[in-house]
Amino acid sequence: MQVDNPIKKKITMEQINNSVEILNIAKSVVHHLNNINLANMTRKIIALPINNINLLEEITDIIYDRALQRQNYTHIYADMCASLINDSTFNKFITNTKISFQKVLLKKCSDVFYTLTKYNPQELKKLKQKMQNKNMEQKMFIDALNSYQFKFNKKVISNCRFISELYRKGAIPEKIILSCITDLSYENEELQLHCLCIILQLTGPILSKAYDLNEPVNTLLFAKDNYEMSSTLKFLILKVQKMHSEDWIIEEPVKYIGNNYMKFSDLPKEMKNMYTLKSYNIMALLIFNECYDVLFNFVNNKKIDEVINLLKMNKFLIRYDPISFIVSMILVALEENQNIRNYAGKLLDNIVKKKLLSKYSIQSGVDKVLNDLGIKEEYPNLSNLLLDITSQFKF
C-alpha cells in the first residue's frame, strides 16, 4: 500500500536552519508515524540539524507526548526511539557529550513514573484557582476533579506501557525496568497495581529468563484477594497470573483506558466510580494548607466564632465538598501531636453545632480516612490516632 509522505516538499538544510522550522518538521514526522513509514520517518528525525540541548529536549518532548497519546502505536514510537538511541550520528551536533537523547527521554519517563502517588502541585494550584474564579456549582466541581484524575491516570498508565516497550526494544537498561517493578511491588493502590500488570505483561517474557518474578506476581494476587478493586483490574491480574503459570507466553496488555475513552464522560459507570472516589483525595490535597491555617487559628486563639467567620468567608473550603474538607482536616491533624488532634476533634464538633457541617459528613469523612489504603500504610496505628479526634465529638 502506498502511503503519502506528509512532508511533501523537499526541504534543504538552509530552509531548516532555525529551531521553529526544525520543530515543525519533527511534529509532522511524529504525528504521521505508523508501522509502514517507520524507517523513513526515523531517518528524517536523524537528519535534523539538532545543534543545542534545548532543541533536543523539545524534540524529545514531541516524540514522548505523541507516544503517550497514541496508545495503540506505543511500540512503534519505542522502535523509533531505539533507532535514535543506537544511531551514532544522531547526537553529533550536540556539544555537551554528557547529554544524549536517551538520557533526556529517560528523565521524562522517570519524572512521570515517580508521580504515581503524587499530583503535580502546580497543576493542582491552577485547577483550584480555576474553580474559585468560576464559582463552580458542586456537580461541575466534582466533574472537573474527575476529569483531572482521569487524565492523570491515563498519562501514568501510558507512560508505564511506553517504558516497557522501550525496554523490549533495547532502548533502556534492564536495571530501570527492574527498579520500576520493585517500586510498584510495594504499592497497593489500584493505579499502581494496574501499572505493575502492564509492565509484567510486556516485559515478563524477557525478564523471566533471568529473574524470578514470583514476588511481583504474588503482590498482585494478594491485592486481588484482600482489597476492593474494579473488575477490569481483577481481569488484568488473572491474565498476569496465567502468563506466569504458562512461562510467560507473550500477550499484549489489556487496555485499562482504551482509545475510545478520550474523556471522563465516555467511561462506563464502573470506571467512573473509581475516579469519583479518588476525587476526595485530590480535594483534600487542594485545601490542605487552608485547613492547616483554620485548625491552628483555633488552637492558638480558642475562638470558634472567629474560625466560623473564616470558613464563611472562604466558602471554597466547605461549600463544594464537605467530606473532603473533613478528610483534609484529619490529614492535617494526623501529622501533629495528640493535643492538636484533640483540638481538631473539638473544632469539627463545634462546626457541626454551628450547622456548617452535618453529622453524616463527619462520619463519611472519618470512614474515608479509615478505608484509605495509603493512609493506613502511612499510619499503622491509624485507629488510635483517629480516636484522639473522634473522642472529642459530643454530637
Short mmCIF file of C-alpha atoms in Angstrom, two decimals:
data_model
loop_
_atom_site.label_atom_id
_atom_site.label_comp_id
_atom_site.label_asym_id
_atom_site.label_seq_id
_atom_site.Cartn_x
_atom_site.Cartn_y
_atom_site.Cartn_z
CA MET A 1 0.00 0.00 0.00
CA GLN A 2 1.34 3.40 -0.98
CA VAL A 3 1.47 5.83 1.94
CA ASP A 4 1.56 9.55 1.23
CA ASN A 5 4.56 11.34 2.60
CA PRO A 6 3.28 14.04 5.00
CA ILE A 7 6.37 16.12 4.21
CA LYS A 8 5.72 16.60 0.50
CA LYS A 9 8.24 19.29 -0.33
CA LYS A 10 11.92 18.60 -0.49
CA ILE A 11 13.41 20.73 2.25
CA THR A 12 17.02 21.81 2.12
CA MET A 13 19.28 22.30 5.11
CA GLU A 14 19.19 26.05 4.53
CA GLN A 15 15.42 26.05 4.91
CA ILE A 16 15.51 24.32 8.25
CA ASN A 17 18.30 26.27 9.88
CA ASN A 18 16.18 27.62 12.69
CA SER A 19 14.56 25.86 15.61
CA VAL A 20 10.95 26.68 14.73
CA GLU A 21 11.17 25.04 11.33
CA ILE A 22 13.03 22.06 12.75
CA LEU A 23 10.36 21.56 15.41
CA ASN A 24 7.58 21.86 12.83
CA ILE A 25 9.19 19.12 10.77
CA ALA A 26 9.62 16.94 13.85
CA LYS A 27 5.95 17.41 14.78
CA SER A 28 4.82 16.46 11.29
CA VAL A 29 7.03 13.36 11.23
CA VAL A 30 6.00 12.20 14.69
CA HIS A 31 2.32 12.96 14.12
CA HIS A 32 2.13 10.77 11.00
CA LEU A 33 4.27 7.89 12.25
CA ASN A 34 3.00 4.38 11.56
CA ASN A 35 4.35 0.88 11.06
CA ILE A 36 4.76 1.31 7.31
CA ASN A 37 6.67 4.60 7.27
CA LEU A 38 8.65 3.99 10.49
CA ALA A 39 12.06 3.57 8.86
CA ASN A 40 11.63 6.56 6.57
CA MET A 41 10.33 8.85 9.32
CA THR A 42 13.12 7.80 11.67
CA ARG A 43 15.68 8.79 9.06
CA LYS A 44 14.04 12.21 8.78
CA ILE A 45 14.41 12.78 12.53
CA ILE A 46 18.05 11.65 12.44
CA ALA A 47 18.74 14.07 9.58
CA LEU A 48 17.51 17.11 11.51
CA PRO A 49 20.31 19.53 12.49
CA ILE A 50 19.92 19.39 16.27
CA ASN A 51 22.67 21.71 17.45
CA ASN A 52 21.72 22.54 21.04
CA ILE A 53 20.34 20.90 24.16
CA ASN A 54 17.08 22.86 24.23
CA LEU A 55 16.21 21.70 20.74
CA LEU A 56 16.98 18.10 21.65
CA GLU A 57 14.72 18.36 24.70
CA GLU A 58 11.87 19.86 22.69
CA ILE A 59 12.07 17.14 20.04
CA THR A 60 12.15 14.53 22.79
CA ASP A 61 9.01 16.11 24.27
CA ILE A 62 7.27 15.88 20.90
CA ILE A 63 8.06 12.18 20.50
CA TYR A 64 7.25 11.33 24.11
CA ASP A 65 3.93 13.19 24.24
CA ARG A 66 2.74 11.65 20.98
CA ALA A 67 3.74 8.17 22.14
CA LEU A 68 1.57 8.54 25.23
CA GLN A 69 -1.36 9.93 23.25
CA ARG A 70 -1.44 7.08 20.72
CA GLN A 71 -1.59 4.01 22.94
CA ASN A 72 -2.06 1.59 20.04
CA TYR A 73 1.17 2.87 18.49
CA THR A 74 3.35 2.97 21.60
CA HIS A 75 5.51 0.12 20.33
CA ILE A 76 6.17 1.99 17.07
CA TYR A 77 7.37 5.09 18.91
CA ALA A 78 9.55 2.84 21.06
CA ASP A 79 11.03 1.43 17.83
CA MET A 80 11.82 4.94 16.64
CA CYS A 81 13.41 5.85 19.97
CA ALA A 82 15.56 2.71 19.93
CA SER A 83 16.82 3.62 16.46
CA LEU A 84 17.60 7.18 17.54
CA ILE A 85 19.46 5.96 20.62
CA ASN A 86 21.52 3.46 18.64
CA ASP A 87 22.35 5.81 15.76
CA SER A 88 25.89 7.12 16.18
CA THR A 89 25.21 10.29 14.17
CA PHE A 90 22.02 11.44 15.90
CA ASN A 91 23.74 13.35 18.71
CA LYS A 92 26.75 14.51 16.73
CA PHE A 93 25.70 18.18 16.67
CA ILE A 94 25.35 18.41 20.43
CA THR A 95 28.41 19.98 22.01
CA ASN A 96 27.79 18.64 25.52
CA THR A 97 28.56 14.95 25.08
CA LYS A 98 27.18 14.11 28.53
CA ILE A 99 23.67 14.84 27.28
CA SER A 100 22.05 12.34 24.95
CA PHE A 101 18.61 11.61 23.56
CA GLN A 102 18.44 8.50 25.74
CA LYS A 103 19.16 10.44 28.94
CA VAL A 104 16.62 13.15 28.13
CA LEU A 105 13.96 10.56 27.27
CA LEU A 106 14.60 8.51 30.40
CA LYS A 107 14.30 11.59 32.59
CA LYS A 108 10.87 12.33 31.14
CA CYS A 109 9.73 8.75 31.71
CA SER A 110 11.15 8.76 35.23
CA ASP A 111 9.53 12.08 36.16
CA VAL A 112 6.08 10.77 35.24
CA PHE A 113 6.65 7.34 36.81
CA TYR A 114 7.61 8.80 40.17
CA THR A 115 4.47 10.94 40.32
CA LEU A 116 2.40 7.76 40.66
CA THR A 117 1.41 8.57 44.23
CA LYS A 118 1.61 12.34 43.92
CA TYR A 119 -0.03 15.10 42.00
CA ASN A 120 1.72 18.00 40.35
CA PRO A 121 1.39 20.92 42.83
CA GLN A 122 1.38 23.50 40.04
CA GLU A 123 -1.39 21.71 38.16
CA LEU A 124 -3.44 21.42 41.35
CA LYS A 125 -2.92 25.11 42.07
CA LYS A 126 -4.18 26.04 38.59
CA LEU A 127 -7.17 23.73 38.99
CA LYS A 128 -8.00 25.23 42.36
CA GLN A 129 -7.75 28.81 41.05
CA LYS A 130 -9.96 27.93 38.10
CA MET A 131 -12.61 26.51 40.40
CA GLN A 132 -12.54 29.53 42.69
CA ASN A 133 -12.70 32.03 39.83
CA LYS A 134 -15.60 30.30 38.11
CA ASN A 135 -17.51 29.82 41.37
CA MET A 136 -18.48 26.36 40.16
CA GLU A 137 -21.56 24.52 41.25
CA GLN A 138 -20.85 21.31 43.14
CA LYS A 139 -21.53 18.97 40.21
CA MET A 140 -19.25 20.95 37.89
CA PHE A 141 -16.60 20.96 40.58
CA ILE A 142 -16.70 17.19 41.04
CA ASP A 143 -16.69 16.68 37.26
CA ALA A 144 -13.56 18.83 36.99
CA LEU A 145 -11.83 16.76 39.67
CA ASN A 146 -12.87 13.51 37.99
CA SER A 147 -11.55 14.70 34.63
CA TYR A 148 -8.26 15.73 36.23
CA GLN A 149 -7.92 12.30 37.83
CA PHE A 150 -8.81 10.57 34.55
CA LYS A 151 -6.13 12.44 32.59
CA PHE A 152 -3.58 11.83 35.33
CA ASN A 153 -4.24 8.07 35.37
CA LYS A 154 -4.20 7.83 31.61
CA LYS A 155 -0.81 9.53 31.38
CA VAL A 156 0.73 7.39 34.13
CA ILE A 157 -0.51 4.12 32.60
CA SER A 158 0.58 5.12 29.09
CA ASN A 159 4.00 6.03 30.46
CA CYS A 160 4.41 2.57 32.02
CA ARG A 161 3.49 0.95 28.75
CA PHE A 162 5.96 3.15 26.89
CA ILE A 163 8.77 2.36 29.36
CA SER A 164 8.04 -1.34 28.90
CA GLU A 165 8.11 -1.07 25.12
CA LEU A 166 11.39 0.85 25.28
CA TYR A 167 12.88 -1.98 27.32
CA ARG A 168 11.62 -4.58 24.86
CA LYS A 169 13.32 -2.69 22.03
CA GLY A 170 16.59 -2.48 23.95
CA ALA A 171 16.30 1.29 24.38
CA ILE A 172 16.64 1.40 28.17
CA PRO A 173 18.78 -0.61 30.62
CA GLU A 174 17.36 -3.66 32.36
CA LYS A 175 18.03 -2.17 35.80
CA ILE A 176 15.48 0.59 35.15
CA ILE A 177 12.60 -1.77 34.40
CA LEU A 178 13.56 -3.93 37.39
CA SER A 179 13.53 -0.84 39.59
CA CYS A 180 10.03 0.05 38.34
CA ILE A 181 8.77 -3.45 39.15
CA THR A 182 10.34 -3.36 42.61
CA ASP A 183 8.84 0.03 43.45
CA LEU A 184 5.38 -0.98 42.26
CA SER A 185 5.54 -4.26 44.20
CA TYR A 186 5.39 -2.26 47.44
CA GLU A 187 2.18 -0.45 46.44
CA ASN A 188 -1.45 -1.46 46.84
CA GLU A 189 -3.41 1.31 45.13
CA GLU A 190 -5.40 0.45 42.01
CA LEU A 191 -3.41 2.69 39.69
CA GLN A 192 -0.05 1.29 40.77
CA LEU A 193 -1.31 -2.29 40.60
CA HIS A 194 -2.53 -1.68 37.09
CA CYS A 195 0.85 -0.27 36.09
CA LEU A 196 2.54 -3.35 37.54
CA CYS A 197 0.25 -5.55 35.42
CA ILE A 198 1.12 -3.62 32.26
CA ILE A 199 4.87 -3.80 32.88
CA LEU A 200 4.82 -7.51 33.74
CA GLN A 201 2.71 -8.42 30.72
CA LEU A 202 5.10 -6.67 28.37
CA THR A 203 8.45 -7.41 29.99
CA GLY A 204 7.77 -10.69 31.79
CA PRO A 205 8.57 -12.88 28.76
CA ILE A 206 12.08 -11.37 28.65
CA LEU A 207 12.81 -10.85 32.35
CA SER A 208 11.59 -14.30 33.39
CA LYS A 209 14.53 -15.89 31.57
CA ALA A 210 16.93 -14.43 34.13
CA TYR A 211 14.82 -13.34 37.11
CA ASP A 212 12.26 -14.85 39.47
CA LEU A 213 9.05 -12.85 39.10
CA ASN A 214 7.15 -14.64 41.86
CA GLU A 215 7.26 -11.66 44.22
CA PRO A 216 5.58 -9.06 41.98
CA VAL A 217 3.02 -11.62 40.80
CA ASN A 218 2.25 -12.55 44.41
CA THR A 219 1.83 -8.84 45.18
CA LEU A 220 -0.92 -8.68 42.56
CA LEU A 221 -2.61 -11.87 43.76
CA PHE A 222 -2.56 -10.73 47.38
CA ALA A 223 -4.14 -7.41 46.39
CA LYS A 224 -6.83 -9.19 44.36
CA ASP A 225 -7.77 -11.37 47.32
CA ASN A 226 -7.62 -8.69 50.03
CA TYR A 227 -8.56 -5.31 48.54
CA GLU A 228 -11.57 -3.91 46.75
CA MET A 229 -10.84 -3.22 43.09
CA SER A 230 -12.54 -2.90 39.73
CA SER A 231 -13.37 -6.00 37.70
CA THR A 232 -11.07 -4.61 35.00
CA LEU A 233 -8.05 -4.78 37.28
CA LYS A 234 -9.02 -8.22 38.57
CA PHE A 235 -9.14 -9.46 34.99
CA LEU A 236 -5.71 -7.98 34.31
CA ILE A 237 -4.23 -9.67 37.38
CA LEU A 238 -5.67 -13.01 36.32
CA LYS A 239 -4.06 -12.60 32.90
CA VAL A 240 -0.68 -11.92 34.52
CA GLN A 241 -1.16 -14.98 36.72
CA LYS A 242 -1.96 -17.08 33.65
CA MET A 243 1.12 -15.84 31.79
CA HIS A 244 3.28 -16.55 34.83
CA SER A 245 1.93 -20.08 35.20
CA GLU A 246 2.50 -20.74 31.48
CA ASP A 247 6.10 -19.50 31.43
CA TRP A 248 5.19 -16.03 30.20
CA ILE A 249 3.52 -16.54 26.87
CA ILE A 250 3.71 -13.18 25.09
CA GLU A 251 0.42 -11.30 25.10
CA GLU A 252 -0.48 -7.70 24.51
CA PRO A 253 -1.77 -6.00 27.66
CA VAL A 254 -5.48 -5.42 28.05
CA LYS A 255 -6.25 -1.73 27.80
CA TYR A 256 -7.23 -0.06 31.04
CA ILE A 257 -8.32 3.11 29.31
CA GLY A 258 -8.86 2.36 25.66
CA ASN A 259 -8.65 4.84 22.83
CA ASN A 260 -12.44 5.01 22.80
CA TYR A 261 -12.33 6.68 26.20
CA MET A 262 -10.83 10.06 25.46
CA LYS A 263 -12.86 11.88 28.13
CA PHE A 264 -14.10 11.05 31.60
CA SER A 265 -17.70 11.36 30.44
CA ASP A 266 -17.16 8.50 27.96
CA LEU A 267 -16.22 5.96 30.64
CA PRO A 268 -18.51 3.10 31.70
CA LYS A 269 -20.18 3.61 35.08
CA GLU A 270 -17.92 1.18 36.94
CA MET A 271 -14.79 3.01 35.84
CA LYS A 272 -16.33 6.38 36.68
CA ASN A 273 -16.91 5.25 40.26
CA MET A 274 -13.20 4.64 40.74
CA TYR A 275 -12.33 8.20 39.72
CA THR A 276 -15.08 9.72 41.85
CA LEU A 277 -13.65 8.03 44.94
CA LYS A 278 -10.18 9.34 44.11
CA SER A 279 -11.54 12.87 43.77
CA TYR A 280 -11.95 13.09 47.54
CA ASN A 281 -8.20 12.65 47.90
CA ILE A 282 -7.45 15.31 45.29
CA MET A 283 -9.76 17.77 47.00
CA ALA A 284 -8.13 17.05 50.35
CA LEU A 285 -4.76 17.91 48.83
CA LEU A 286 -6.14 21.07 47.27
CA ILE A 287 -7.25 22.55 50.59
CA PHE A 288 -4.62 21.07 52.92
CA ASN A 289 -2.88 24.41 53.57
CA GLU A 290 -6.15 26.23 54.23
CA CYS A 291 -7.26 23.53 56.66
CA TYR A 292 -3.92 23.83 58.43
CA ASP A 293 -4.49 27.58 58.88
CA VAL A 294 -8.05 27.04 60.13
CA LEU A 295 -7.01 24.41 62.67
CA PHE A 296 -4.13 26.41 64.10
CA ASN A 297 -6.24 29.56 64.24
CA PHE A 298 -8.50 27.60 66.59
CA VAL A 299 -5.56 26.10 68.51
CA ASN A 300 -3.91 29.49 69.07
CA ASN A 301 -6.94 31.70 69.66
CA LYS A 302 -9.53 29.27 71.07
CA LYS A 303 -12.27 31.36 69.41
CA ILE A 304 -14.70 29.21 67.46
CA ASP A 305 -16.68 32.22 66.19
CA GLU A 306 -13.53 33.58 64.57
CA VAL A 307 -12.97 30.25 62.83
CA ILE A 308 -16.59 30.11 61.69
CA ASN A 309 -16.27 33.58 60.14
CA LEU A 310 -13.08 32.45 58.42
CA LEU A 311 -14.88 29.44 56.96
CA LYS A 312 -17.83 31.53 55.83
CA MET A 313 -15.53 33.96 54.05
CA ASN A 314 -13.70 31.14 52.32
CA LYS A 315 -16.66 29.12 51.07
CA PHE A 316 -14.33 27.11 48.85
CA LEU A 317 -13.34 25.03 51.88
CA ILE A 318 -16.74 23.59 52.71
CA ARG A 319 -19.23 24.56 50.04
CA TYR A 320 -18.08 22.27 47.26
CA ASP A 321 -17.29 19.11 49.15
CA PRO A 322 -17.74 18.97 52.95
CA ILE A 323 -16.43 15.40 53.14
CA SER A 324 -13.12 16.33 51.55
CA PHE A 325 -12.82 19.24 53.98
CA ILE A 326 -13.13 16.78 56.86
CA VAL A 327 -10.65 14.37 55.26
CA SER A 328 -8.17 17.20 54.79
CA MET A 329 -8.62 18.44 58.37
CA ILE A 330 -7.98 14.93 59.66
CA LEU A 331 -4.88 14.59 57.48
CA VAL A 332 -3.53 17.84 58.92
CA ALA A 333 -4.18 16.59 62.46
CA LEU A 334 -2.57 13.20 61.84
CA GLU A 335 0.75 14.93 61.22
CA GLU A 336 0.60 16.66 64.61
CA ASN A 337 0.73 15.58 68.27
CA GLN A 338 -2.14 14.25 70.38
CA ASN A 339 -3.02 17.68 71.75
CA ILE A 340 -3.50 19.07 68.23
CA ARG A 341 -5.55 16.03 67.24
CA ASN A 342 -7.82 16.69 70.23
CA TYR A 343 -8.25 20.28 69.06
CA ALA A 344 -9.14 19.05 65.57
CA GLY A 345 -11.91 16.92 67.08
CA LYS A 346 -13.22 19.85 69.13
CA LEU A 347 -13.14 22.08 66.07
CA LEU A 348 -15.14 19.65 63.93
CA ASP A 349 -17.60 19.16 66.79
CA ASN A 350 -18.15 22.92 67.04
CA ILE A 351 -18.57 23.28 63.28
CA VAL A 352 -21.35 20.68 63.42
CA LYS A 353 -23.01 22.59 66.27
CA LYS A 354 -22.85 25.75 64.15
CA LYS A 355 -24.58 23.76 61.37
CA LEU A 356 -21.85 24.29 58.79
CA LEU A 357 -21.32 20.53 58.63
CA SER A 358 -23.62 17.57 59.17
CA LYS A 359 -23.03 14.53 61.37
CA TYR A 360 -23.26 12.42 58.23
CA SER A 361 -20.45 14.38 56.56
CA ILE A 362 -18.24 13.96 59.62
CA GLN A 363 -18.80 10.21 59.75
CA SER A 364 -18.30 9.86 55.99
CA GLY A 365 -15.01 11.76 56.19
CA VAL A 366 -13.76 9.61 59.06
CA ASP A 367 -14.74 6.44 57.18
CA LYS A 368 -12.88 7.54 54.06
CA VAL A 369 -9.71 8.09 56.06
CA LEU A 370 -10.12 4.73 57.80
CA ASN A 371 -10.61 2.91 54.50
CA ASP A 372 -7.82 4.60 52.56
CA LEU A 373 -5.05 2.07 51.96
CA GLY A 374 -2.38 4.72 51.50
CA ILE A 375 -3.21 6.43 54.81
CA LYS A 376 -3.30 3.07 56.60
CA GLU A 377 0.14 2.30 55.29
CA GLU A 378 1.50 5.68 56.37
CA TYR A 379 -0.07 5.47 59.84
CA PRO A 380 -0.05 1.84 61.09
CA ASN A 381 -1.85 2.87 64.32
CA LEU A 382 -4.43 4.90 62.40
CA SER A 383 -7.42 3.79 64.51
CA ASN A 384 -5.81 5.05 67.72
CA LEU A 385 -4.79 8.34 66.14
CA LEU A 386 -8.32 8.89 64.85
CA LEU A 387 -9.69 8.16 68.30
CA ASP A 388 -7.85 11.26 69.55
CA ILE A 389 -10.06 13.22 67.14
CA THR A 390 -13.38 11.39 67.33
CA SER A 391 -13.33 11.18 71.15
CA GLN A 392 -13.96 14.94 71.18
CA PHE A 393 -17.24 14.65 69.28
CA LYS A 394 -20.25 15.46 71.50
CA PHE A 395 -22.97 15.37 68.87
#
